[in-house]
PDB file of C-alpha atoms in Angstrom:
ATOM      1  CA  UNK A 208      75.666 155.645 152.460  1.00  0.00           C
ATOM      2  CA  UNK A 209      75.578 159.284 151.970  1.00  0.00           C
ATOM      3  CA  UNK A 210      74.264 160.785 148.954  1.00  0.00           C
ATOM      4  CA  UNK A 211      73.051 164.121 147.492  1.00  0.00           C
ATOM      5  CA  UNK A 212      70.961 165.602 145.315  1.00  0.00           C
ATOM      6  CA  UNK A 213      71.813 168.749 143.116  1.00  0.00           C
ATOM      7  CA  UNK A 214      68.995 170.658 141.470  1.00  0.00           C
ATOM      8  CA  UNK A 215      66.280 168.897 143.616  1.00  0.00           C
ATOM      9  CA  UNK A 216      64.376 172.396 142.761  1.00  0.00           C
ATOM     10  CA  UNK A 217      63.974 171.141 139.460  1.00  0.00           C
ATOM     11  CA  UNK A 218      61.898 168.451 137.946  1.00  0.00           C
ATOM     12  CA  UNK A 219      64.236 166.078 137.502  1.00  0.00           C
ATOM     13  CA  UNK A 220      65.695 166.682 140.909  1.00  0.00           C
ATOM     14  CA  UNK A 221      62.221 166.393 142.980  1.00  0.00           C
ATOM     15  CA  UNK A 222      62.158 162.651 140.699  1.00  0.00           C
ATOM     16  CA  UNK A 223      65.390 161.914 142.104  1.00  0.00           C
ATOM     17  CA  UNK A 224      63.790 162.738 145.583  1.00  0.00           C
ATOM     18  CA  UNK A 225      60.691 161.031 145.394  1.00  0.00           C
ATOM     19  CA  UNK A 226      62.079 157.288 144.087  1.00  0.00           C
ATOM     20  CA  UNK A 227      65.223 157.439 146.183  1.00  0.00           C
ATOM     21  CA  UNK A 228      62.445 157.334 148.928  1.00  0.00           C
ATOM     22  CA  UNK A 229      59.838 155.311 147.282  1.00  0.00           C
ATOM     23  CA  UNK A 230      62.461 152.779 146.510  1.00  0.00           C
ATOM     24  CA  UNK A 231      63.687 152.695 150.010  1.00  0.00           C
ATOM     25  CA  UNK A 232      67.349 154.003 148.901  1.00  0.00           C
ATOM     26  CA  UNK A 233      69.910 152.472 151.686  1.00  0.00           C
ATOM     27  CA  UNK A 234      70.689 156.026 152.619  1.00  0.00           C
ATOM     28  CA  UNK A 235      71.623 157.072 155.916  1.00  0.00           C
ATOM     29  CA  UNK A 236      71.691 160.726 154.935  1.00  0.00           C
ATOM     30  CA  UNK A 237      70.468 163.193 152.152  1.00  0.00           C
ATOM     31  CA  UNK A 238      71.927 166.264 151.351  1.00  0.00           C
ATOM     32  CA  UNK A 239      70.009 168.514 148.708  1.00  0.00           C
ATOM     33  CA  UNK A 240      71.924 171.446 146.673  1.00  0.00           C
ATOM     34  CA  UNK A 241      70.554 173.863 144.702  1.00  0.00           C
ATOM     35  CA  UNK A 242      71.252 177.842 143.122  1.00  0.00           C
ATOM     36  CA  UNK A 243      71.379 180.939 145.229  1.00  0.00           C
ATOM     37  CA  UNK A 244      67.438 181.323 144.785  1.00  0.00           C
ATOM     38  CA  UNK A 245      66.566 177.568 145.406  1.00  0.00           C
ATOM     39  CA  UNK A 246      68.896 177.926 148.686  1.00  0.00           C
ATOM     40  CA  UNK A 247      66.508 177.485 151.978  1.00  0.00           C
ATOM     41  CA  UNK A 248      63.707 175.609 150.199  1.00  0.00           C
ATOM     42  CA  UNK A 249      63.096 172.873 152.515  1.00  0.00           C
ATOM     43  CA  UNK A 250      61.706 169.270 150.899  1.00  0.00           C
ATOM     44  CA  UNK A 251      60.542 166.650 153.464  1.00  0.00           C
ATOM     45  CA  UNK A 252      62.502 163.221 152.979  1.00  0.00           C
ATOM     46  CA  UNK A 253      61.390 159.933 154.745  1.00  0.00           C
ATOM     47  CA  UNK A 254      59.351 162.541 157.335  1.00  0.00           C
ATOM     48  CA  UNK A 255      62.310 164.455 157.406  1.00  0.00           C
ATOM     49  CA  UNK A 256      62.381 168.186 156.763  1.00  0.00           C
ATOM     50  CA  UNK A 257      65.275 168.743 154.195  1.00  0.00           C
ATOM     51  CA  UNK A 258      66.915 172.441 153.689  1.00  0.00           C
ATOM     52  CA  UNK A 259      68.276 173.460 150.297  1.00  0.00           C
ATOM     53  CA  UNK A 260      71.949 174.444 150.668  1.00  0.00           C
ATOM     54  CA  UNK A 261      73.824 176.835 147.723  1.00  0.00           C
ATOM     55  CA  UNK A 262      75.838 174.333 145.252  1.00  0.00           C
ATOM     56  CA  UNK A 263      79.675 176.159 146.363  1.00  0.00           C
ATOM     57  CA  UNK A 264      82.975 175.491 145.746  1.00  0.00           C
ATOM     58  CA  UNK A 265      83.301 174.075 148.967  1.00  0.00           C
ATOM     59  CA  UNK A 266      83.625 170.851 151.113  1.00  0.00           C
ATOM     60  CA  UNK A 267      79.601 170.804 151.653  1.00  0.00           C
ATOM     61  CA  UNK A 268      80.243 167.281 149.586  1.00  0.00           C
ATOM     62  CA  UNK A 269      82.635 165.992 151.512  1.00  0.00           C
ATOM     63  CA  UNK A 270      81.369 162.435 152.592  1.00  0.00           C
ATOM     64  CA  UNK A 271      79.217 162.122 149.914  1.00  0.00           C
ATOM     65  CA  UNK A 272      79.338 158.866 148.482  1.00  0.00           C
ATOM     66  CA  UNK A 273      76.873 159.246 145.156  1.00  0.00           C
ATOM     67  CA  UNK A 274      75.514 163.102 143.797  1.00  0.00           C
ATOM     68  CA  UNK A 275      72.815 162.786 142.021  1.00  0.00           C
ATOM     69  CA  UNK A 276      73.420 165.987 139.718  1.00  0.00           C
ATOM     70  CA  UNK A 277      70.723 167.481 137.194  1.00  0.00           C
ATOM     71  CA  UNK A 278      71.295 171.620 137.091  1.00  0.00           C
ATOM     72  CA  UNK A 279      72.461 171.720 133.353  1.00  0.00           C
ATOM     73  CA  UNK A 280      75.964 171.130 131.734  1.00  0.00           C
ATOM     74  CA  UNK A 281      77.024 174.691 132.432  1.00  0.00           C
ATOM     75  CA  UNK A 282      76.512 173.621 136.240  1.00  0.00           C
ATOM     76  CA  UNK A 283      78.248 169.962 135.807  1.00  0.00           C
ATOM     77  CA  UNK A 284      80.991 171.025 134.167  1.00  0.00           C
ATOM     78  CA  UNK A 285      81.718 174.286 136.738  1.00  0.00           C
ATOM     79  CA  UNK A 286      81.253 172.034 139.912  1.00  0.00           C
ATOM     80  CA  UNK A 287      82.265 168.329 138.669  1.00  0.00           C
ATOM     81  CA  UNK A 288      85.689 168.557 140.359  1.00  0.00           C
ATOM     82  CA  UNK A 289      83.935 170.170 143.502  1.00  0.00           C
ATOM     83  CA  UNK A 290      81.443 167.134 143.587  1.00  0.00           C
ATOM     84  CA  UNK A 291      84.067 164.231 143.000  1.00  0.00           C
ATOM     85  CA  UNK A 292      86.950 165.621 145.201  1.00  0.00           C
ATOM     86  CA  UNK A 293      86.644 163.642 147.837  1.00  0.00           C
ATOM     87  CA  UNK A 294      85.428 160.726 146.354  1.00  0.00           C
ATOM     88  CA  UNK A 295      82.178 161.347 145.618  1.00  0.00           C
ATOM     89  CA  UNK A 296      80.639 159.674 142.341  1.00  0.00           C
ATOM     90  CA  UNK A 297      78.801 162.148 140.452  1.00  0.00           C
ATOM     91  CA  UNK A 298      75.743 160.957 138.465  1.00  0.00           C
ATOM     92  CA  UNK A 299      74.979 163.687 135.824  1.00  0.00           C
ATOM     93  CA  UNK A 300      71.931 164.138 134.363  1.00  0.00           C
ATOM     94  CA  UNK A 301      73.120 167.056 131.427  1.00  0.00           C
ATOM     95  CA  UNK A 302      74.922 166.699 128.092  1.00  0.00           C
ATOM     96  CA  UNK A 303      78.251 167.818 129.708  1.00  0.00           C
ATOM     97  CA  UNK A 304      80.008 164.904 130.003  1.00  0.00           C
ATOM     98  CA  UNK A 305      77.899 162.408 127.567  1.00  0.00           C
ATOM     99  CA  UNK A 306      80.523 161.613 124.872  1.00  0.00           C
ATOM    100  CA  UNK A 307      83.622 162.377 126.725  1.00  0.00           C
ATOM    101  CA  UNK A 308      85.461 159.116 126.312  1.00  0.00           C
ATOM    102  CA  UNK A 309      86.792 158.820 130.016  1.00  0.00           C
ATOM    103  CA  UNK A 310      83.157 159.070 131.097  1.00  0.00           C
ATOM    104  CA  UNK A 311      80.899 156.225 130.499  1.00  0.00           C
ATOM    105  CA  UNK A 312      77.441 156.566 129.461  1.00  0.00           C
ATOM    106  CA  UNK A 313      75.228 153.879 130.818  1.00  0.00           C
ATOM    107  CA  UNK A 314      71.254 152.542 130.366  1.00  0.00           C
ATOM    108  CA  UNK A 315      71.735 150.041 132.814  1.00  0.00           C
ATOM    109  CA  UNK A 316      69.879 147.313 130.920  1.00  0.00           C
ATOM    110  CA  UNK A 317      72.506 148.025 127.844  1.00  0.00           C
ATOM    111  CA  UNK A 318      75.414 148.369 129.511  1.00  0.00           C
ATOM    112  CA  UNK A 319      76.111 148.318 133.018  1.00  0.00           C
ATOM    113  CA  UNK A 320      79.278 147.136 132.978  1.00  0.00           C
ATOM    114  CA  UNK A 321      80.267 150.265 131.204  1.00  0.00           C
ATOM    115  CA  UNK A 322      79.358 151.553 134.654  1.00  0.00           C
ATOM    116  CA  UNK A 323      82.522 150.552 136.925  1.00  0.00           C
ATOM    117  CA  UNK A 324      85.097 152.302 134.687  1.00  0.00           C
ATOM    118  CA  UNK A 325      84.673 155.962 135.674  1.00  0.00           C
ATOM    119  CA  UNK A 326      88.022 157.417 136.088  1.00  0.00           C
ATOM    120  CA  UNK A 327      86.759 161.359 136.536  1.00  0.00           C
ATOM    121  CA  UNK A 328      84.393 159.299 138.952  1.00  0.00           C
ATOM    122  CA  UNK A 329      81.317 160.670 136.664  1.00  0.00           C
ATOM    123  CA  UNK A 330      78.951 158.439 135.225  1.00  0.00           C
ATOM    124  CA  UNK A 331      76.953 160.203 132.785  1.00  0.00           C
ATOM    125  CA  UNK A 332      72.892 159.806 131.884  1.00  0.00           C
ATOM    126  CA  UNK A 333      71.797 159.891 128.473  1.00  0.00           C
ATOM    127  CA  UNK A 334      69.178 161.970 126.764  1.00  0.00           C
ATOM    128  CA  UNK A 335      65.530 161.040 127.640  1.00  0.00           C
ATOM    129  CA  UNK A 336      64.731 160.091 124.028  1.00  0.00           C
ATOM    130  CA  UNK A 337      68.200 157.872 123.534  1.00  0.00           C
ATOM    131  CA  UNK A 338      67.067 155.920 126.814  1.00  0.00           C
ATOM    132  CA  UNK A 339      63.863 154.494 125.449  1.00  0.00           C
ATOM    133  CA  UNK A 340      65.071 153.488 121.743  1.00  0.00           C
ATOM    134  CA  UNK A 341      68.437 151.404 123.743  1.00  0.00           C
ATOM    135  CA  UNK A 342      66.372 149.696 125.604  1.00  0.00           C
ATOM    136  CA  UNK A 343      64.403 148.407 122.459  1.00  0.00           C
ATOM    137  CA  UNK A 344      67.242 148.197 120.329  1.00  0.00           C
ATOM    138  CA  UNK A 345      70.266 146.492 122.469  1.00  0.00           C
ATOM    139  CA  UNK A 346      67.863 142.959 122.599  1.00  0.00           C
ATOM    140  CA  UNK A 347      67.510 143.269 118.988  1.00  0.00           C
ATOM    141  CA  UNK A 348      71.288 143.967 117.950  1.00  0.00           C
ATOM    142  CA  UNK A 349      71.963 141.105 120.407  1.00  0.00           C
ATOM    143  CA  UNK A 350      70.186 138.760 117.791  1.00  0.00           C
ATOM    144  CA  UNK A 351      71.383 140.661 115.037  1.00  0.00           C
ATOM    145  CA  UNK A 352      73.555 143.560 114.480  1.00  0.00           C
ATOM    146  CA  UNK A 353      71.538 146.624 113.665  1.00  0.00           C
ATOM    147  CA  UNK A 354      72.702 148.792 110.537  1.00  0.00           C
ATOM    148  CA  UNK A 355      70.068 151.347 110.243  1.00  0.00           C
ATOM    149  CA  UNK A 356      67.673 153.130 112.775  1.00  0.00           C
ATOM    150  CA  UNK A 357      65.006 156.244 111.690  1.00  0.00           C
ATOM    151  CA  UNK A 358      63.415 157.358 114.421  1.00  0.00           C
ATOM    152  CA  UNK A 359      60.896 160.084 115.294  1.00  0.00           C
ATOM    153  CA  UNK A 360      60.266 161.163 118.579  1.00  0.00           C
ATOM    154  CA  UNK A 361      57.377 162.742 120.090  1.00  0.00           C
ATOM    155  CA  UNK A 362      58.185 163.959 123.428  1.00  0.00           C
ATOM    156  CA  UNK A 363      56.175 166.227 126.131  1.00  0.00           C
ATOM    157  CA  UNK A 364      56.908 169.264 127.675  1.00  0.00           C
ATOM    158  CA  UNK A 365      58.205 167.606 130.574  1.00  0.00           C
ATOM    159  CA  UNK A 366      61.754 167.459 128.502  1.00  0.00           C
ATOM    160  CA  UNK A 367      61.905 170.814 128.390  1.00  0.00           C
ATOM    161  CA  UNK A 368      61.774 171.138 132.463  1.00  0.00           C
ATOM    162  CA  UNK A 369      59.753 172.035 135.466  1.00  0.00           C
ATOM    163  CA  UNK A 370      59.026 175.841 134.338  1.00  0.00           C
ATOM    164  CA  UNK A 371      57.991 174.433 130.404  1.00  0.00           C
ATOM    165  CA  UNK A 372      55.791 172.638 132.256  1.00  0.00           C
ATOM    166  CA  UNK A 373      54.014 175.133 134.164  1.00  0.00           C
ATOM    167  CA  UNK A 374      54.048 177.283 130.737  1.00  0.00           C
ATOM    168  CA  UNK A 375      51.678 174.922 129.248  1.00  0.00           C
ATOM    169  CA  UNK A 376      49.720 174.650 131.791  1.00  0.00           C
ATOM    170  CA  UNK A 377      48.968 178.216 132.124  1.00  0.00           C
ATOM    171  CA  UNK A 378      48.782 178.348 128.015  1.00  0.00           C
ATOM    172  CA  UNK A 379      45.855 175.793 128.232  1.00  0.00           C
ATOM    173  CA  UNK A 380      44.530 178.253 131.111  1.00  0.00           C
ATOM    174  CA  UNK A 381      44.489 181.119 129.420  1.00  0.00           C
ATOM    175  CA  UNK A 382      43.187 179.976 126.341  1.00  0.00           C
ATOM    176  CA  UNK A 383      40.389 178.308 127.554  1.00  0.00           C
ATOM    177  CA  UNK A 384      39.394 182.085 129.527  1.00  0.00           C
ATOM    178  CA  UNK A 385      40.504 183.716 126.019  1.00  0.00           C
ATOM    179  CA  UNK A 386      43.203 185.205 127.047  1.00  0.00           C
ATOM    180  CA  UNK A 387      46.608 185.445 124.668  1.00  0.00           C
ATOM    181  CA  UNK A 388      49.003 182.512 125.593  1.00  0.00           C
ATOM    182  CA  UNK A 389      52.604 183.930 126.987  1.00  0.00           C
ATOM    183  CA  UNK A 390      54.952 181.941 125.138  1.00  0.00           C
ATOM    184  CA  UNK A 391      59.159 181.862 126.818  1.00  0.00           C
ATOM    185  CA  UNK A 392      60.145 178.563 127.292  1.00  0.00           C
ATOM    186  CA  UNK A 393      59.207 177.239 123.717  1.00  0.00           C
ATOM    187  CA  UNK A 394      59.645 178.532 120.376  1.00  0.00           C
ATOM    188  CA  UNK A 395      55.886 178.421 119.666  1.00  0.00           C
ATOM    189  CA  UNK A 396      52.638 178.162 121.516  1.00  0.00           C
ATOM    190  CA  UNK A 397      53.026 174.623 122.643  1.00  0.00           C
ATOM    191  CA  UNK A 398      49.157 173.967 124.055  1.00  0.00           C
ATOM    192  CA  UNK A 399      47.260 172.550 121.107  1.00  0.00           C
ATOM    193  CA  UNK A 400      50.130 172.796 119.162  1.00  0.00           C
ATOM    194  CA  UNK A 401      53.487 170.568 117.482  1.00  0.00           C
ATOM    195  CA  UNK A 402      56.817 171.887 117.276  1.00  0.00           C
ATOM    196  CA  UNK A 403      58.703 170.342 114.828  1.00  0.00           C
ATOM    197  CA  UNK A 404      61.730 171.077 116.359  1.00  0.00           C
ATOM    198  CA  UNK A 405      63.659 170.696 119.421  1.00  0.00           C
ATOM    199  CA  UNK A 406      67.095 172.545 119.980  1.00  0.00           C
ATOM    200  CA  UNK A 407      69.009 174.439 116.960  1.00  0.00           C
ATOM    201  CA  UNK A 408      69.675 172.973 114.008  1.00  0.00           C
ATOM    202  CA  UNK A 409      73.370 171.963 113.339  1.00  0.00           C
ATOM    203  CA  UNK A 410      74.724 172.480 109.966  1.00  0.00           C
ATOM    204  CA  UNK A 411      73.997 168.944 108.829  1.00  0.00           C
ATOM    205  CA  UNK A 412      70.556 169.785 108.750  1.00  0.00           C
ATOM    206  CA  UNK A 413      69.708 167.774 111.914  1.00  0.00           C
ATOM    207  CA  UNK A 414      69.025 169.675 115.738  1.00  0.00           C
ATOM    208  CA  UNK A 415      71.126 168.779 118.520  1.00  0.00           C
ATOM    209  CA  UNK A 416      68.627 166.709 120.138  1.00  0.00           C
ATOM    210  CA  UNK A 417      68.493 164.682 117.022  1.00  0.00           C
ATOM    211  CA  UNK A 418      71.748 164.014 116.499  1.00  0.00           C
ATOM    212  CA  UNK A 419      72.554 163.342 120.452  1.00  0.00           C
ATOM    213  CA  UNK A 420      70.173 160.313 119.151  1.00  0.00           C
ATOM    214  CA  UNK A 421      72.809 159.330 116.767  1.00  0.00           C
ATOM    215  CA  UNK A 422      76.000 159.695 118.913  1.00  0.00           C
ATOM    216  CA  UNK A 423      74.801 158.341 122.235  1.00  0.00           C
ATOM    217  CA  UNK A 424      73.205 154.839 120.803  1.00  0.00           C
ATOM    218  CA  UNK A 425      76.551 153.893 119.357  1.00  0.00           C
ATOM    219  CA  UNK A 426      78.632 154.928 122.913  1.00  0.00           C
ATOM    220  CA  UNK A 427      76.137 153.003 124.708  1.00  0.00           C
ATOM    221  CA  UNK A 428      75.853 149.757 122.116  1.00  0.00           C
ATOM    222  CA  UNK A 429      79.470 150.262 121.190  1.00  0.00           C
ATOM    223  CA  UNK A 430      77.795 150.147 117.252  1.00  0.00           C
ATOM    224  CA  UNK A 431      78.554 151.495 113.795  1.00  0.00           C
ATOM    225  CA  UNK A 432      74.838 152.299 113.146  1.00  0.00           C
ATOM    226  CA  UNK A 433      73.831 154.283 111.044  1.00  0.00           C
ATOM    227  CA  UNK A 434      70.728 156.957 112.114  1.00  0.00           C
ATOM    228  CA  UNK A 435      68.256 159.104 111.127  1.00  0.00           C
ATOM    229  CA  UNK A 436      66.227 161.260 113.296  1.00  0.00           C
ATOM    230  CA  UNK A 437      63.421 163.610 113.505  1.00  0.00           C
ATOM    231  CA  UNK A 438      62.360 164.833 117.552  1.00  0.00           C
ATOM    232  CA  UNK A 439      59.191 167.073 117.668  1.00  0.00           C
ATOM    233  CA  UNK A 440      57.590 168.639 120.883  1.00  0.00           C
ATOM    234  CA  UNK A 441      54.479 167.942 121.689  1.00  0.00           C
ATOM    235  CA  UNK A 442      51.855 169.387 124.253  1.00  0.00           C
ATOM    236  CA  UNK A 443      51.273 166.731 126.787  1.00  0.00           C
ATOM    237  CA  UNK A 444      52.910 167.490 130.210  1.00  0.00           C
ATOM    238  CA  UNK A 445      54.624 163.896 130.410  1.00  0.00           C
ATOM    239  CA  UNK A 446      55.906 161.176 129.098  1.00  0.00           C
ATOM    240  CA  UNK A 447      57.156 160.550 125.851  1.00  0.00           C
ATOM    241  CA  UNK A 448      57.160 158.017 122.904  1.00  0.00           C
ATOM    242  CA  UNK A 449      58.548 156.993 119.676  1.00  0.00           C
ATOM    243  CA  UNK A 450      57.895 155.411 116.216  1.00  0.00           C
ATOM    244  CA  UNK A 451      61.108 153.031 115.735  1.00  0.00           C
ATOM    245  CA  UNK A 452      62.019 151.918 112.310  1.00  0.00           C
ATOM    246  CA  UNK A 453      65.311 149.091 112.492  1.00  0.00           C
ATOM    247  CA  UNK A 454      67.246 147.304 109.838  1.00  0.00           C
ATOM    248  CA  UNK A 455      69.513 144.575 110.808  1.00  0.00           C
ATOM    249  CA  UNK A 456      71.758 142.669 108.917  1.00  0.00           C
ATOM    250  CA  UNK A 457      69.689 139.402 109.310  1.00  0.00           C
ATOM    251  CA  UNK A 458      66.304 138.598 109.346  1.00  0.00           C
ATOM    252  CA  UNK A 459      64.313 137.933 112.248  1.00  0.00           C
ATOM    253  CA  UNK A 460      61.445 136.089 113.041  1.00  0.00           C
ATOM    254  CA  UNK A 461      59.120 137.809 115.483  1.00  0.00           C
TER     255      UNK A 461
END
């Protein structure tokens, strides 16, 4: 099996990188893509020195049998029909193709089956925040269909990329020398600090990353429900969580 990796610069990509190896991925070759600048990085691969090639519209694919793709929708959508021409099954990582209808959108535990109908041979990943409440949710509608979810999220800088990252890192840094925190990748000063908001608000009153929430749980549990959400960025460097809140149209017993 041949696969690749596009935007292995990034911190998704070098994730996609270090479990295809921890997990022992049957792959009998890697090819890593990247932007002009990220071009000749090299990343070492089951001992192997790796070089970065420049993502072109080009047959550089060709033979590919899975591309693991996370460089942003503007990226996915430019090179999707580069990456899948020859067969290639693109798993994207961005917003670009979430709620197309001819694309599934798959948490494996939900839905996997949703998984073998690709006809634009992309399979798309949802948001970070829509994968953990699924996961919770799916065994619970299974029991009883869910009408109502209010969720608030609580999620790191690690959402925001590799570079948002590195900006709180330095923010923590500098204030701890007394130095003025640079802030770019945020709206705010994110060390020692909330952001009660994540993305632009839409004109329902709700951001974008809130209301992917909403439109991704029902693809993915083929559901009605209805949703409320309210995402907030906080300053740890990883991993996020959330306070769940789930009416269903029966009672359970715990």
């Amino acid at each position: 099996m041949i696969a690749a990796i596009v935007g292995v610069s990034g911190a998704v990509g070098q994730e996609f990188l270090r479990i295809l190896e921890e997990r022992d991925f049957p792959v009998s070759e890697l090819r890593l893509f990247g932007s002009a600048r990220s071009a000749g990085s090299k990343y070492r691969f089951r001992g192997e020195e790796l070089t970065v090639r420049e993502l072109r519209h080009d047959d550089a694919l060709k033979g590919v049998d899975y591309a693991f793709v996370s460089a942003g929708s503007d990226v996915s959508k430019e090179f999707a029909e580069t990456i899948t021409a020859h067969g290639a099954i693109m798993i994207d990582n961005s917003k670009a193709f979430r709620m197309d209808p001819e694309v599934p959108l798959v948490v494996p535990e939900c839905n996997a089956e949703d998984a073998l109908v690709h006809p634009k041979g992309i399979i798309a990943n949802p948001n970070c925040t829509t994968i953990m409440m699924v996961v919770v949710l799916k065994p619970i509608d299974s029991l009883s269909k869910i009408r109502t979810v209010r969720v608030a999220s609580y999620q790191s800088a690690s959402g925001a990329g590799a570079q948002a990252m590195a900006e709180v890192q330095q923010q923590y840094a500098d204030i701890a020398a007394g130095r003025e925190p640079k802030v770019e990748k945020f709206s705010a000063q994110l060390a020692y600090n909330v952001i009660p908001q994540i993305d632009v608000f839409r004109d329902n009153d709700y951001t974008y990353e809130e209301v992917k929430m909403f439109d991704e749980s029902r693809k993915i549990l083929h559901s009605d429900l209805r949703c409320s959400a309210t995402c907030v960025r906080i300053s740890t460097l990883r991993s996020h969580s959330e306070a769940v809140w789930i009416e269903t149209e029966e009672p359970l017993t715990p």
